[in-house]
mmCIF file of C-alpha atoms in Angstrom:
data_model
loop_
_atom_site.group_PDB
_atom_site.id
_atom_site.type_symbol
_atom_site.label_atom_id
_atom_site.label_comp_id
_atom_site.label_asym_id
_atom_site.label_seq_id
_atom_site.Cartn_x
_atom_site.Cartn_y
_atom_site.Cartn_z
ATOM 1 C CA MET A 1 0.060 -0.125 -0.211
ATOM 2 C CA SER A 2 1.410 3.490 -1.047
ATOM 3 C CA PRO A 3 1.785 5.973 1.777
ATOM 4 C CA ASP A 4 -0.886 8.207 0.646
ATOM 5 C CA LYS A 5 -3.295 5.426 0.637
ATOM 6 C CA GLU A 6 -2.072 4.186 4.106
ATOM 7 C CA ALA A 7 -2.294 7.722 5.539
ATOM 8 C CA HIS A 8 -6.027 7.787 3.841
ATOM 9 C CA ALA A 9 -7.035 4.366 5.478
ATOM 10 C CA ASN A 10 -5.637 5.360 8.747
ATOM 11 C CA GLY A 11 -7.657 8.456 8.827
ATOM 12 C CA GLN A 12 -10.703 6.272 7.772
ATOM 13 C CA GLY A 13 -9.852 4.340 10.876
ATOM 14 C CA ASP A 14 -9.589 7.385 13.089
ATOM 15 C CA GLU A 15 -12.922 9.117 11.750
ATOM 16 C CA GLY A 16 -14.592 5.457 11.749
ATOM 17 C CA SER A 17 -14.108 4.802 15.581
ATOM 18 C CA ALA A 18 -16.490 7.371 16.538
ATOM 19 C CA ALA A 19 -18.949 7.195 13.309
ATOM 20 C CA VAL A 20 -19.247 3.339 13.510
ATOM 21 C CA ARG A 21 -20.550 3.874 17.128
ATOM 22 C CA THR A 22 -23.230 6.096 15.973
ATOM 23 C CA LEU A 23 -23.819 3.250 13.439
ATOM 24 C CA ALA A 24 -23.808 0.685 16.023
ATOM 25 C CA SER A 25 -26.346 2.626 18.288
ATOM 26 C CA THR A 26 -28.573 2.918 15.122
ATOM 27 C CA LEU A 27 -28.476 -0.835 14.345
ATOM 28 C CA ARG A 28 -29.023 -1.990 18.026
ATOM 29 C CA ALA A 29 -31.977 0.374 18.368
ATOM 30 C CA ALA A 30 -33.445 -1.096 15.090
ATOM 31 C CA GLY A 31 -33.068 -4.702 16.750
ATOM 32 C CA GLU A 32 -30.061 -5.971 14.447
ATOM 33 C CA PRO A 33 -27.447 -8.335 16.488
ATOM 34 C CA VAL A 34 -24.506 -6.242 16.400
ATOM 35 C CA ILE A 35 -21.697 -5.845 18.944
ATOM 36 C CA VAL A 36 -20.179 -2.651 19.926
ATOM 37 C CA GLY A 37 -16.338 -2.638 20.485
ATOM 38 C CA PRO A 38 -14.214 0.569 20.987
ATOM 39 C CA HIS A 39 -13.146 0.946 17.471
ATOM 40 C CA ALA A 40 -15.670 -1.216 15.492
ATOM 41 C CA CYS A 41 -19.254 -2.354 14.913
ATOM 42 C CA TRP A 42 -19.341 -6.035 14.585
ATOM 43 C CA ARG A 43 -22.157 -8.353 12.696
ATOM 44 C CA PRO A 44 -22.578 -11.937 12.589
ATOM 45 C CA ILE A 45 -22.265 -13.205 8.900
ATOM 46 C CA GLY A 46 -23.613 -16.817 8.209
ATOM 47 C CA ARG A 47 -23.177 -19.332 10.964
ATOM 48 C CA PHE A 48 -19.410 -18.887 12.187
ATOM 49 C CA SER A 49 -18.036 -15.415 11.143
ATOM 50 C CA LEU A 50 -18.062 -11.686 12.749
ATOM 51 C CA GLN A 51 -17.339 -8.876 10.695
ATOM 52 C CA SER A 52 -16.792 -5.358 11.404
ATOM 53 C CA MET A 53 -18.964 -3.008 9.175
ATOM 54 C CA PRO A 54 -19.219 -1.548 6.899
ATOM 55 C CA GLY A 55 -17.388 -4.021 4.996
ATOM 56 C CA VAL A 56 -14.853 -1.708 3.431
ATOM 57 C CA LEU A 57 -14.226 0.908 6.272
ATOM 58 C CA VAL A 58 -10.773 0.379 7.810
ATOM 59 C CA VAL A 59 -10.953 -0.005 11.294
ATOM 60 C CA LYS A 60 -8.028 -0.568 14.210
ATOM 61 C CA PRO A 61 -9.615 -3.000 16.960
ATOM 62 C CA SER A 62 -6.978 -3.945 19.393
ATOM 63 C CA PRO A 63 -6.401 -7.697 20.280
ATOM 64 C CA GLU A 64 -7.965 -7.288 23.223
ATOM 65 C CA GLU A 65 -11.475 -6.039 21.491
ATOM 66 C CA VAL A 66 -11.115 -8.726 18.800
ATOM 67 C CA ARG A 67 -10.828 -11.257 21.540
ATOM 68 C CA ALA A 68 -13.684 -9.906 23.681
ATOM 69 C CA VAL A 69 -16.341 -9.816 20.753
ATOM 70 C CA LEU A 70 -15.120 -13.309 19.711
ATOM 71 C CA LEU A 71 -15.920 -14.646 23.234
ATOM 72 C CA ARG A 72 -19.092 -12.803 23.418
ATOM 73 C CA SER A 73 -20.540 -13.796 20.048
ATOM 74 C CA GLY A 74 -19.236 -17.400 20.192
ATOM 75 C CA ARG A 75 -18.277 -17.162 16.299
ATOM 76 C CA LEU A 76 -15.398 -18.837 15.253
ATOM 77 C CA VAL A 77 -13.198 -16.089 13.426
ATOM 78 C CA ALA A 78 -13.544 -12.269 13.093
ATOM 79 C CA LEU A 79 -12.885 -10.311 10.057
ATOM 80 C CA TYR A 80 -11.878 -7.014 9.468
ATOM 81 C CA PRO A 81 -10.331 -4.543 6.834
ATOM 82 C CA SER A 82 -6.769 -3.627 8.024
ATOM 83 C CA VAL A 83 -3.720 -1.611 6.655
ATOM 84 C CA GLU A 84 -1.317 -4.599 8.012
ATOM 85 C CA ALA A 85 0.556 -6.198 5.642
ATOM 86 C CA LYS A 86 -0.276 -9.742 6.837
ATOM 87 C CA GLY A 87 -3.926 -9.093 6.300
ATOM 88 C CA GLN A 88 -5.852 -11.572 3.318
ATOM 89 C CA PRO A 89 -5.304 -9.628 0.077
ATOM 90 C CA LEU A 90 -8.842 -8.833 -1.465
ATOM 91 C CA VAL A 91 -10.554 -6.129 -3.251
ATOM 92 C CA SER A 92 -13.201 -3.665 -2.376
ATOM 93 C CA PHE A 93 -15.892 -2.527 -4.514
ATOM 94 C CA VAL A 94 -16.202 1.534 -5.250
ATOM 95 C CA ALA A 95 -17.371 3.849 -7.772
ATOM 96 C CA ARG A 96 -15.795 7.302 -7.384
ATOM 97 C CA ARG A 97 -17.323 10.567 -8.558
ATOM 98 C CA HIS A 98 -14.227 11.455 -10.259
ATOM 99 C CA GLY A 99 -14.235 9.728 -13.827
ATOM 100 C CA HIS A 100 -17.719 8.469 -13.291
ATOM 101 C CA SER A 101 -19.244 7.734 -16.735
ATOM 102 C CA PRO A 102 -21.335 5.031 -18.370
ATOM 103 C CA GLY A 103 -18.247 3.685 -20.041
ATOM 104 C CA ARG A 104 -17.218 2.016 -16.834
ATOM 105 C CA GLN A 105 -20.224 -0.267 -17.145
ATOM 106 C CA GLN A 106 -19.906 -3.430 -19.174
ATOM 107 C CA ARG A 107 -21.753 -3.764 -22.356
ATOM 108 C CA GLN A 108 -24.269 -6.140 -21.522
ATOM 109 C CA PHE A 109 -24.922 -4.407 -18.319
ATOM 110 C CA ARG A 110 -25.587 -1.444 -20.063
ATOM 111 C CA GLN A 111 -28.086 -3.302 -22.465
ATOM 112 C CA LYS A 112 -30.184 -4.676 -19.488
ATOM 113 C CA LEU A 113 -30.314 -1.184 -18.276
ATOM 114 C CA ARG A 114 -31.765 0.137 -21.154
ATOM 115 C CA LEU A 115 -34.207 -2.562 -21.119
ATOM 116 C CA GLY A 116 -35.146 -1.984 -17.661
ATOM 117 C CA GLN A 117 -35.310 1.778 -17.880
ATOM 118 C CA ARG A 118 -38.283 1.500 -20.203
ATOM 119 C CA PHE A 119 -40.089 0.190 -16.975
ATOM 120 C CA THR A 120 -38.376 1.403 -14.153
ATOM 121 C CA ALA A 121 -38.007 4.644 -12.225
ATOM 122 C CA VAL A 122 -35.338 4.864 -9.431
ATOM 123 C CA GLY A 123 -35.350 7.781 -6.553
ATOM 124 C CA PRO A 124 -34.756 8.201 -2.800
ATOM 125 C CA LEU A 125 -37.570 6.771 -0.640
ATOM 126 C CA SER A 126 -38.886 7.957 2.569
ATOM 127 C CA TRP A 127 -38.793 5.744 5.591
ATOM 128 C CA GLN A 128 -42.576 5.797 5.607
ATOM 129 C CA GLU A 129 -42.574 4.417 1.870
ATOM 130 C CA LEU A 130 -39.853 1.939 2.934
ATOM 131 C CA GLU A 131 -41.849 0.811 5.958
ATOM 132 C CA GLY A 132 -45.103 0.331 4.183
ATOM 133 C CA GLU A 133 -43.729 -1.211 0.586
ATOM 134 C CA GLY A 134 -40.366 -2.878 1.714
ATOM 135 C CA LEU A 135 -41.891 -5.764 3.717
ATOM 136 C CA ALA A 136 -43.128 -7.574 0.619
ATOM 137 C CA VAL A 137 -39.795 -6.977 -1.051
ATOM 138 C CA ASN A 138 -38.217 -8.837 1.961
ATOM 139 C CA ARG A 139 -40.559 -11.441 1.783
ATOM 140 C CA ALA A 140 -40.005 -12.219 -1.935
ATOM 141 C CA ALA A 141 -36.355 -12.109 -1.686
ATOM 142 C CA VAL A 142 -36.267 -14.539 1.446
ATOM 143 C CA ALA A 143 -38.730 -16.952 -0.031
ATOM 144 C CA ALA A 144 -36.592 -17.108 -3.374
ATOM 145 C CA ARG A 145 -33.477 -17.315 -0.875
ATOM 146 C CA ARG A 146 -31.890 -14.264 -2.319
ATOM 147 C CA SER A 147 -31.667 -12.712 1.084
ATOM 148 C CA ASN A 148 -30.952 -14.048 4.697
ATOM 149 C CA HIS A 149 -32.826 -11.237 6.405
ATOM 150 C CA HIS A 150 -35.461 -13.288 7.703
ATOM 151 C CA SER A 151 -36.331 -10.934 10.747
ATOM 152 C CA TRP A 152 -37.239 -8.318 8.235
ATOM 153 C CA CYS A 153 -40.115 -10.476 7.130
ATOM 154 C CA ARG A 154 -41.988 -9.840 10.287
ATOM 155 C CA PRO A 155 -44.071 -6.513 10.609
ATOM 156 C CA GLN A 156 -43.501 -5.375 13.822
ATOM 157 C CA ARG A 157 -39.692 -5.996 13.544
ATOM 158 C CA TRP A 158 -39.705 -4.173 10.124
ATOM 159 C CA LEU A 159 -41.377 -1.343 11.544
ATOM 160 C CA ARG A 160 -38.997 -1.087 14.394
ATOM 161 C CA PHE A 161 -36.125 -1.410 11.828
ATOM 162 C CA CYS A 162 -37.297 1.389 9.801
ATOM 163 C CA ARG A 163 -38.152 3.779 12.436
ATOM 164 C CA ALA A 164 -34.672 3.438 13.849
ATOM 165 C CA LEU A 165 -32.838 4.098 10.751
ATOM 166 C CA ALA A 166 -35.106 7.200 10.210
ATOM 167 C CA GLU A 167 -33.442 8.838 13.335
ATOM 168 C CA ASP A 168 -29.998 8.577 11.984
ATOM 169 C CA PRO A 169 -29.319 11.271 9.329
ATOM 170 C CA ARG A 170 -26.330 9.354 8.073
ATOM 171 C CA MET A 171 -28.761 6.772 6.635
ATOM 172 C CA THR A 172 -30.707 6.903 3.149
ATOM 173 C CA ALA A 173 -32.925 4.555 1.352
ATOM 174 C CA TRP A 174 -33.043 4.433 -2.613
ATOM 175 C CA GLY A 175 -35.533 2.310 -4.465
ATOM 176 C CA SER A 176 -36.532 1.146 -8.044
ATOM 177 C CA ARG A 177 -40.048 0.782 -8.941
ATOM 178 C CA VAL A 178 -41.191 -1.170 -11.797
ATOM 179 C CA GLU A 179 -44.296 0.255 -13.216
ATOM 180 C CA GLY A 180 -45.005 1.899 -9.647
ATOM 181 C CA ARG A 181 -44.403 -1.256 -7.729
ATOM 182 C CA LEU A 182 -41.292 -1.139 -5.359
ATOM 183 C CA ALA A 183 -38.954 -3.929 -6.660
ATOM 184 C CA ALA A 184 -35.711 -3.215 -5.226
ATOM 185 C CA PHE A 185 -34.185 -0.882 -2.308
ATOM 186 C CA LEU A 186 -30.711 -0.194 -1.326
ATOM 187 C CA LEU A 187 -29.641 1.150 2.303
ATOM 188 C CA LEU A 188 -26.781 3.511 2.529
ATOM 189 C CA TRP A 189 -24.762 4.911 5.464
ATOM 190 C CA GLN A 190 -22.641 8.001 4.949
ATOM 191 C CA SER A 191 -19.262 8.372 6.522
ATOM 192 C CA ASP A 192 -17.208 11.692 5.567
ATOM 193 C CA ARG A 193 -17.979 11.651 2.002
ATOM 194 C CA THR A 194 -18.434 8.045 1.334
ATOM 195 C CA ALA A 195 -21.804 6.520 0.913
ATOM 196 C CA HIS A 196 -21.369 2.719 2.210
ATOM 197 C CA GLY A 197 -24.021 0.104 0.994
ATOM 198 C CA LEU A 198 -25.350 -1.769 4.009
ATOM 199 C CA ALA A 199 -28.015 -3.807 2.216
ATOM 200 C CA LEU A 200 -29.777 -4.544 -1.072
ATOM 201 C CA GLN A 201 -32.912 -6.324 -1.459
ATOM 202 C CA TRP A 202 -34.831 -7.368 -4.602
ATOM 203 C CA ASP A 203 -38.261 -8.921 -5.453
ATOM 204 C CA PRO A 204 -36.913 -11.841 -7.975
ATOM 205 C CA ALA A 205 -40.486 -11.670 -9.609
ATOM 206 C CA LEU A 206 -39.722 -8.390 -11.138
ATOM 207 C CA ALA A 207 -36.258 -9.232 -12.110
ATOM 208 C CA TRP A 208 -37.100 -9.308 -15.738
ATOM 209 C CA ALA A 209 -37.137 -5.361 -15.568
ATOM 210 C CA TYR A 210 -33.418 -5.375 -13.926
ATOM 211 C CA PRO A 211 -34.503 -3.119 -10.892
ATOM 212 C CA THR A 212 -30.936 -3.644 -9.337
ATOM 213 C CA HIS A 213 -29.259 -2.726 -12.655
ATOM 214 C CA CYS A 214 -31.236 0.494 -12.613
ATOM 215 C CA LEU A 215 -31.043 1.181 -8.951
ATOM 216 C CA TYR A 216 -27.113 1.053 -8.895
ATOM 217 C CA ASP A 217 -27.005 3.031 -11.918
ATOM 218 C CA GLY A 218 -29.533 5.539 -10.770
ATOM 219 C CA VAL A 219 -28.043 5.970 -7.387
ATOM 220 C CA LEU A 220 -24.663 6.676 -8.795
ATOM 221 C CA ASP A 221 -26.002 9.192 -11.151
ATOM 222 C CA LYS A 222 -28.205 11.022 -8.503
ATOM 223 C CA LEU A 223 -25.652 11.219 -5.821
ATOM 224 C CA PHE A 224 -22.795 11.984 -7.610
ATOM 225 C CA ALA A 225 -24.734 15.000 -9.379
ATOM 226 C CA ARG A 226 -25.311 16.466 -5.987
ATOM 227 C CA GLY A 227 -21.756 16.975 -5.250
ATOM 228 C CA HIS A 228 -21.504 15.975 -1.471
ATOM 229 C CA ILE A 229 -20.722 12.461 -1.949
ATOM 230 C CA ASP A 230 -17.230 11.410 -3.674
ATOM 231 C CA ALA A 231 -17.462 7.690 -3.565
ATOM 232 C CA VAL A 232 -20.149 4.879 -3.107
ATOM 233 C CA ALA A 233 -18.675 1.538 -1.705
ATOM 234 C CA VAL A 234 -20.868 -1.637 -1.977
ATOM 235 C CA GLY A 235 -18.637 -3.988 0.095
ATOM 236 C CA ARG A 236 -15.493 -6.287 -0.898
ATOM 237 C CA GLN A 237 -14.953 -9.826 -1.924
ATOM 238 C CA MET A 238 -15.977 -12.558 0.368
ATOM 239 C CA ILE A 239 -14.322 -15.424 2.021
ATOM 240 C CA PRO A 240 -15.250 -17.780 0.483
ATOM 241 C CA PRO A 241 -15.769 -16.064 -2.702
ATOM 242 C CA ARG A 242 -18.794 -15.115 -4.696
ATOM 243 C CA PRO A 243 -17.674 -14.700 -8.127
ATOM 244 C CA ASP A 244 -21.260 -13.821 -9.522
ATOM 245 C CA LEU A 245 -21.561 -11.147 -6.959
ATOM 246 C CA ASP A 246 -18.417 -9.606 -7.479
ATOM 247 C CA ARG A 247 -18.899 -9.640 -11.724
ATOM 248 C CA PHE A 248 -22.192 -7.981 -10.960
ATOM 249 C CA LYS A 249 -20.647 -5.099 -9.111
ATOM 250 C CA ARG A 250 -17.713 -4.739 -11.733
ATOM 251 C CA HIS A 251 -20.116 -4.649 -14.618
ATOM 252 C CA ALA A 252 -22.141 -1.947 -12.995
ATOM 253 C CA GLY A 253 -19.272 0.192 -12.597
ATOM 254 C CA PHE A 254 -17.777 -0.343 -9.350
ATOM 255 C CA SER A 255 -13.828 -0.537 -9.379
ATOM 256 C CA PRO A 256 -12.012 -3.256 -7.548
ATOM 257 C CA GLU A 257 -9.613 -1.562 -5.275
ATOM 258 C CA PRO A 258 -7.017 -3.607 -3.214
ATOM 259 C CA CYS A 259 -7.584 -4.216 0.327
ATOM 260 C CA ALA A 260 -6.392 -6.429 3.230
ATOM 261 C CA VAL A 261 -8.486 -8.271 5.544
ATOM 262 C CA ARG A 262 -7.422 -9.503 8.797
ATOM 263 C CA VAL A 263 -9.116 -13.142 9.801
ATOM 264 C CA VAL A 264 -8.654 -13.739 13.793
ATOM 265 C CA ALA A 265 -9.590 -17.385 15.260
ATOM 266 C CA HIS A 266 -11.744 -17.483 18.171
ATOM 267 C CA PRO A 267 -9.182 -17.525 21.262
ATOM 268 C CA TRP A 268 -10.390 -21.165 22.211
ATOM 269 C CA LEU A 269 -9.391 -22.370 18.433
ATOM 270 C CA ALA A 270 -6.387 -20.133 17.931
ATOM 271 C CA PRO A 271 -3.691 -22.623 19.674
ATOM 272 C CA TRP A 272 -4.869 -25.309 16.980
ATOM 273 C CA LEU A 273 -5.299 -22.793 14.121
ATOM 274 C CA ARG A 274 -1.769 -21.721 13.464
ATOM 275 C CA GLY A 275 0.691 -22.362 10.616
ATOM 276 C CA ARG A 276 0.664 -24.411 7.537
ATOM 277 C CA ALA A 277 -0.073 -27.881 8.910
ATOM 278 C CA PRO A 278 -3.638 -27.076 10.091
ATOM 279 C CA ALA A 279 -4.388 -25.234 7.193
ATOM 280 C CA ALA A 280 -3.062 -28.000 4.728
ATOM 281 C CA VAL A 281 -5.482 -30.258 7.014
ATOM 282 C CA LEU A 282 -8.445 -28.012 6.531
ATOM 283 C CA ARG A 283 -7.418 -27.560 2.858
ATOM 284 C CA ARG A 284 -7.544 -31.309 2.373
ATOM 285 C CA ILE A 285 -11.140 -31.675 3.801
ATOM 286 C CA MET A 286 -12.243 -29.331 1.359
ATOM 287 C CA GLU A 287 -10.835 -30.422 -1.497
ATOM 288 C CA GLY A 288 -12.072 -34.223 -0.688
ATOM 289 C CA ALA A 289 -15.602 -33.031 -0.253
ATOM 290 C CA PRO A 290 -18.251 -33.132 -3.127
ATOM 291 C CA THR A 291 -17.976 -30.313 -5.274
ATOM 292 C CA GLY A 292 -19.915 -27.215 -4.066
ATOM 293 C CA TRP A 293 -20.909 -28.656 -0.792
ATOM 294 C CA PRO A 294 -22.017 -25.548 1.043
ATOM 295 C CA ALA A 295 -21.454 -27.147 4.540
ATOM 296 C CA LEU A 296 -17.600 -26.875 4.383
ATOM 297 C CA ALA A 297 -17.533 -23.377 2.973
ATOM 298 C CA PRO A 298 -16.645 -21.818 6.266
ATOM 299 C CA LEU A 299 -13.565 -23.853 6.400
ATOM 300 C CA GLU A 300 -12.076 -21.388 3.995
ATOM 301 C CA VAL A 301 -12.072 -18.421 6.775
ATOM 302 C CA LEU A 302 -10.181 -20.948 9.097
ATOM 303 C CA ILE A 303 -7.749 -21.483 6.798
ATOM 304 C CA ARG A 304 -7.071 -17.743 6.166
ATOM 305 C CA ALA A 305 -6.699 -17.617 9.901
ATOM 306 C CA CYS A 306 -4.367 -20.425 9.985
ATOM 307 C CA GLU A 307 -2.140 -18.493 7.603
ATOM 308 C CA GLN A 308 -2.357 -15.146 9.228
ATOM 309 C CA ALA A 309 -1.847 -16.362 12.837
ATOM 310 C CA PRO A 310 1.471 -15.254 14.495
ATOM 311 C CA PRO A 311 4.073 -18.342 15.133
ATOM 312 C CA SER A 312 3.934 -19.743 18.408
#
């Protein structure tokens, strides 16, 4: 990492320490299962991991903080973006106002976008609109196994969520409507001059109108035209990887930017997840399993934890 980028990343960490505590307070009020640390907001991802959020914001948790949140959550590993050289090299997906143009989108994406724009309108959503119309989108997404936000399908829980986010001025909601019906929505949280995507939900029954293509395109155009946002970040590569999701973000015009992610094992597991030998055993287990067996996907993060662990 170059010195100027490292300085910028360090600045994000300093600013983020205060900002993410506000984010954590909002999400806790909304009923989300977050854990608040001195320097980061942590959220369970899947069944085994704990991740700082937003996923591309560099944070500087102490070893004591990481240990404490792992013990409290019972998760096997914690992941967070870091400026440390020993972090797992990945990429984050960021669109920047400088140089933003349709030419950054992949050709087939633009073709689908032109088709979708015949039926779809994009704009900001009031929290009342999201409260009233978002529930149906959530239920459709979960039913089609396109979302794991099962709690957002319960009316009272969704009401609590929307009303808590409405109290945070850093939060905004954007939606795409297909012939007047809400088809997709994107939740953004602003830190400094960057908008971070926190959630994208869509109704698969309306995928024929490409509402997510239109939503990403419309949000970038409108936010950058206002001039107070310099970048929109929509997460980073996952462990294990999701090539289809990464490809969609690149095609939508988000550039892959290098980042490093620390992967730290639960303190009870750490003595056994250290070095090449346990990593090799875990890798052999994964390679010997049936192709695409999802139950073993979490082993990928344990392998990364082995590789990053300090020598005993």
